[in-house]
mmCIF file of C-alpha atoms in Angstrom:
data_model
loop_
_atom_site.group_PDB
_atom_site.id
_atom_site.type_symbol
_atom_site.label_atom_id
_atom_site.label_comp_id
_atom_site.label_asym_id
_atom_site.label_seq_id
_atom_site.Cartn_x
_atom_site.Cartn_y
_atom_site.Cartn_z
ATOM 1 C CA LEU F 1353 121.236 101.415 108.929
ATOM 2 C CA ALA F 1354 117.850 100.521 108.767
ATOM 3 C CA ALA F 1355 117.265 103.053 110.909
ATOM 4 C CA GLU F 1356 117.955 104.834 107.839
ATOM 5 C CA HIS F 1357 115.789 103.726 105.349
ATOM 6 C CA GLU F 1358 112.682 104.307 107.371
ATOM 7 C CA GLN F 1359 113.756 108.192 108.225
ATOM 8 C CA LYS F 1360 113.459 108.670 104.203
ATOM 9 C CA ARG F 1361 109.899 106.812 104.294
ATOM 10 C CA ALA F 1362 109.070 109.112 106.584
ATOM 11 C CA LYS F 1363 110.445 111.954 105.084
ATOM 12 C CA ALA F 1364 108.981 111.252 101.707
ATOM 13 C CA LYS F 1365 106.012 111.331 102.539
ATOM 14 C CA GLY F 1366 105.893 114.655 105.073
ATOM 15 C CA TYR F 1367 106.120 112.958 108.950
ATOM 16 C CA GLU F 1368 109.913 113.163 109.740
ATOM 17 C CA TRP F 1369 109.235 113.246 113.187
ATOM 18 C CA ARG F 1370 111.545 116.006 114.747
ATOM 19 C CA ASP F 1371 114.426 114.470 116.271
ATOM 20 C CA THR F 1372 114.876 111.028 114.139
ATOM 21 C CA GLY F 1373 118.118 112.785 112.461
ATOM 22 C CA LYS F 1374 119.728 113.349 115.850
ATOM 23 C CA VAL F 1375 119.354 109.869 117.019
ATOM 24 C CA ILE F 1376 120.537 108.357 114.246
ATOM 25 C CA LYS F 1377 123.568 110.433 114.469
ATOM 26 C CA LYS F 1378 124.176 109.742 117.877
ATOM 27 C CA ALA F 1379 123.975 106.410 116.769
ATOM 28 C CA LYS F 1380 126.384 106.833 114.472
ATOM 29 C CA ALA F 1381 128.895 108.405 117.018
ATOM 30 C CA ALA F 1382 128.785 105.687 119.165
ATOM 31 C CA MET F 1383 129.189 102.705 116.907
ATOM 32 C CA LYS F 1384 132.153 104.323 115.961
ATOM 33 C CA ASP F 1385 132.920 104.808 119.864
ATOM 34 C CA GLY F 1386 132.760 101.373 119.614
ATOM 35 C CA ASP F 1387 130.007 101.424 122.317
ATOM 36 C CA TYR F 1388 127.727 99.194 120.234
ATOM 37 C CA GLU F 1389 125.378 98.385 122.427
ATOM 38 C CA LYS F 1390 124.520 101.640 122.691
ATOM 39 C CA ALA F 1391 124.230 101.922 118.898
ATOM 40 C CA VAL F 1392 122.043 99.606 118.374
ATOM 41 C CA LYS F 1393 119.981 100.765 120.987
ATOM 42 C CA LEU F 1394 119.580 104.412 119.784
ATOM 43 C CA ALA F 1395 119.218 102.866 116.164
ATOM 44 C CA ASN F 1396 116.502 100.779 117.281
ATOM 45 C CA LYS F 1397 114.809 104.285 118.314
ATOM 46 C CA ALA F 1398 115.125 105.680 115.554
ATOM 47 C CA LYS F 1399 113.541 102.998 113.839
ATOM 48 C CA ARG F 1400 110.862 102.725 115.791
ATOM 49 C CA GLN F 1401 110.023 107.090 115.793
ATOM 50 C CA SER F 1402 109.910 106.530 112.085
ATOM 51 C CA THR F 1403 107.989 103.876 111.884
ATOM 52 C CA ASN F 1404 105.148 105.264 113.899
ATOM 53 C CA ALA F 1405 105.473 108.351 111.892
ATOM 54 C CA LEU F 1406 104.717 106.581 109.071
ATOM 55 C CA ALA F 1407 101.758 105.239 111.266
ATOM 56 C CA GLN F 1408 100.818 108.068 112.091
ATOM 57 C CA TYR F 1409 101.111 109.565 108.980
ATOM 58 C CA GLU F 1410 98.454 105.889 107.684
ATOM 59 C CA GLN F 1411 95.824 107.825 110.317
ATOM 60 C CA GLN F 1412 95.917 111.355 109.243
ATOM 61 C CA LYS F 1413 95.982 111.171 105.710
ATOM 62 C CA ASN F 1414 92.837 111.801 105.173
ATOM 63 C CA ALA F 1415 92.204 114.021 108.165
ATOM 64 C CA GLY F 1416 90.353 117.221 107.868
ATOM 65 C CA PRO F 1417 87.010 119.137 108.369
ATOM 66 C CA ASN F 1418 83.866 117.253 108.126
ATOM 67 C CA TYR F 1419 81.647 119.644 106.897
#
């Protein structure tokens, strides 16, 4: 899944969001049950979360106190 790839990228930066893994698990379960529409919707949500986590990392990587 593309969502898993993005999740791994976010995790490598230390910015994986808490629920992304759970959403991927639900997507896989839906796919296994044959509910492809739900699986795609959940996978897209997980990918979006990871993409947003990476964007958050980029915005905050140099954050710190301003002395």
